[in-house]
Amino acid sequence: MVGAIITDDDKLIMSLTFDGDKEIEKKYFNKLKCILNSEIGIISYVNPTEYENGKDFVLKYV
């Protein structure tokens, strides 16, 4: 999942949400910076919701 935020000083901040390991994290973080022609970035972590599949998600979070 990719997200975009435009700040009040007209800057674009992109975010990337994925399910993967450190190798995939590094690969896609570098790819995103390359696509955006940016040398800055940060990786932060948020505890994702926990679910087995779509049905389990609905049962837990509805």
PDB file of C-alpha atoms in Angstrom:
ATOM      1  CA  MET A   1       0.000   0.000   0.000  1.00  0.00           C
ATOM      2  CA  VAL A   2       1.317   3.446  -0.862  1.00  0.00           C
ATOM      3  CA  GLY A   3       0.175   6.673   0.767  1.00  0.00           C
ATOM      4  CA  ALA A   4       0.742  10.352   0.081  1.00  0.00           C
ATOM      5  CA  ILE A   5       0.496  13.404   2.322  1.00  0.00           C
ATOM      6  CA  ILE A   6       0.925  16.996   1.198  1.00  0.00           C
ATOM      7  CA  THR A   7       2.107  19.171   4.065  1.00  0.00           C
ATOM      8  CA  ASP A   8       0.995  22.742   4.751  1.00  0.00           C
ATOM      9  CA  ASP A   9       4.322  23.972   3.294  1.00  0.00           C
ATOM     10  CA  ASP A  10       3.522  22.162   0.020  1.00  0.00           C
ATOM     11  CA  LYS A  11       5.897  19.206   0.449  1.00  0.00           C
ATOM     12  CA  LEU A  12       4.998  15.664  -0.553  1.00  0.00           C
ATOM     13  CA  ILE A  13       5.567  12.818   1.911  1.00  0.00           C
ATOM     14  CA  MET A  14       5.101   9.301   0.586  1.00  0.00           C
ATOM     15  CA  SER A  15       4.580   6.207   2.707  1.00  0.00           C
ATOM     16  CA  LEU A  16       4.848   2.524   1.976  1.00  0.00           C
ATOM     17  CA  THR A  17       3.087  -0.218   3.936  1.00  0.00           C
ATOM     18  CA  PHE A  18       4.015  -3.823   3.300  1.00  0.00           C
ATOM     19  CA  ASP A  19       4.293  -7.263   4.810  1.00  0.00           C
ATOM     20  CA  GLY A  20       7.839  -8.531   4.443  1.00  0.00           C
ATOM     21  CA  ASP A  21      11.271  -8.996   5.918  1.00  0.00           C
ATOM     22  CA  LYS A  22      14.275  -6.643   6.269  1.00  0.00           C
ATOM     23  CA  GLU A  23      15.594  -7.527   2.802  1.00  0.00           C
ATOM     24  CA  ILE A  24      12.280  -6.629   1.136  1.00  0.00           C
ATOM     25  CA  GLU A  25      12.057  -3.508   3.320  1.00  0.00           C
ATOM     26  CA  LYS A  26      15.440  -2.252   2.117  1.00  0.00           C
ATOM     27  CA  LYS A  27      14.694  -3.110  -1.528  1.00  0.00           C
ATOM     28  CA  TYR A  28      11.401  -1.239  -1.698  1.00  0.00           C
ATOM     29  CA  PHE A  29      12.552   1.670   0.485  1.00  0.00           C
ATOM     30  CA  ASN A  30      15.450   2.279  -1.914  1.00  0.00           C
ATOM     31  CA  LYS A  31      13.187   1.793  -4.944  1.00  0.00           C
ATOM     32  CA  LEU A  32      10.692   4.354  -3.622  1.00  0.00           C
ATOM     33  CA  LYS A  33      13.469   6.902  -2.972  1.00  0.00           C
ATOM     34  CA  CYS A  34      14.800   6.320  -6.499  1.00  0.00           C
ATOM     35  CA  ILE A  35      11.385   6.717  -8.132  1.00  0.00           C
ATOM     36  CA  LEU A  36      10.806   9.943  -6.159  1.00  0.00           C
ATOM     37  CA  ASN A  37      14.333  11.186  -6.881  1.00  0.00           C
ATOM     38  CA  SER A  38      14.904  11.636  -3.140  1.00  0.00           C
ATOM     39  CA  GLU A  39      17.948  10.993  -0.991  1.00  0.00           C
ATOM     40  CA  ILE A  40      16.071  11.371   2.291  1.00  0.00           C
ATOM     41  CA  GLY A  41      13.686   9.024   3.980  1.00  0.00           C
ATOM     42  CA  ILE A  42      12.885   7.293   7.209  1.00  0.00           C
ATOM     43  CA  ILE A  43      11.579   3.880   8.138  1.00  0.00           C
ATOM     44  CA  SER A  44       9.127   3.726  11.010  1.00  0.00           C
ATOM     45  CA  TYR A  45       7.180   0.849  12.416  1.00  0.00           C
ATOM     46  CA  VAL A  46       3.573   0.571  13.517  1.00  0.00           C
ATOM     47  CA  ASN A  47       2.031  -2.583  14.891  1.00  0.00           C
ATOM     48  CA  PRO A  48      -0.231  -3.835  12.120  1.00  0.00           C
ATOM     49  CA  THR A  49      -3.636  -5.298  12.745  1.00  0.00           C
ATOM     50  CA  GLU A  50      -3.573  -9.045  13.203  1.00  0.00           C
ATOM     51  CA  TYR A  51      -5.817 -11.287  11.125  1.00  0.00           C
ATOM     52  CA  GLU A  52      -5.625 -14.598   9.279  1.00  0.00           C
ATOM     53  CA  ASN A  53      -7.714 -13.678   6.234  1.00  0.00           C
ATOM     54  CA  GLY A  54     -10.605 -11.445   5.163  1.00  0.00           C
ATOM     55  CA  LYS A  55     -13.218 -13.372   7.123  1.00  0.00           C
ATOM     56  CA  ASP A  56     -11.090 -13.273  10.290  1.00  0.00           C
ATOM     57  CA  PHE A  57     -10.577  -9.513   9.804  1.00  0.00           C
ATOM     58  CA  VAL A  58     -14.343  -8.943   9.655  1.00  0.00           C
ATOM     59  CA  LEU A  59     -14.957 -11.094  12.726  1.00  0.00           C
ATOM     60  CA  LYS A  60     -12.334  -9.202  14.770  1.00  0.00           C
ATOM     61  CA  TYR A  61     -12.863  -5.615  13.670  1.00  0.00           C
ATOM     62  CA  VAL A  62     -16.545  -5.116  12.798  1.00  0.00           C
TER      63      VAL A  62
END
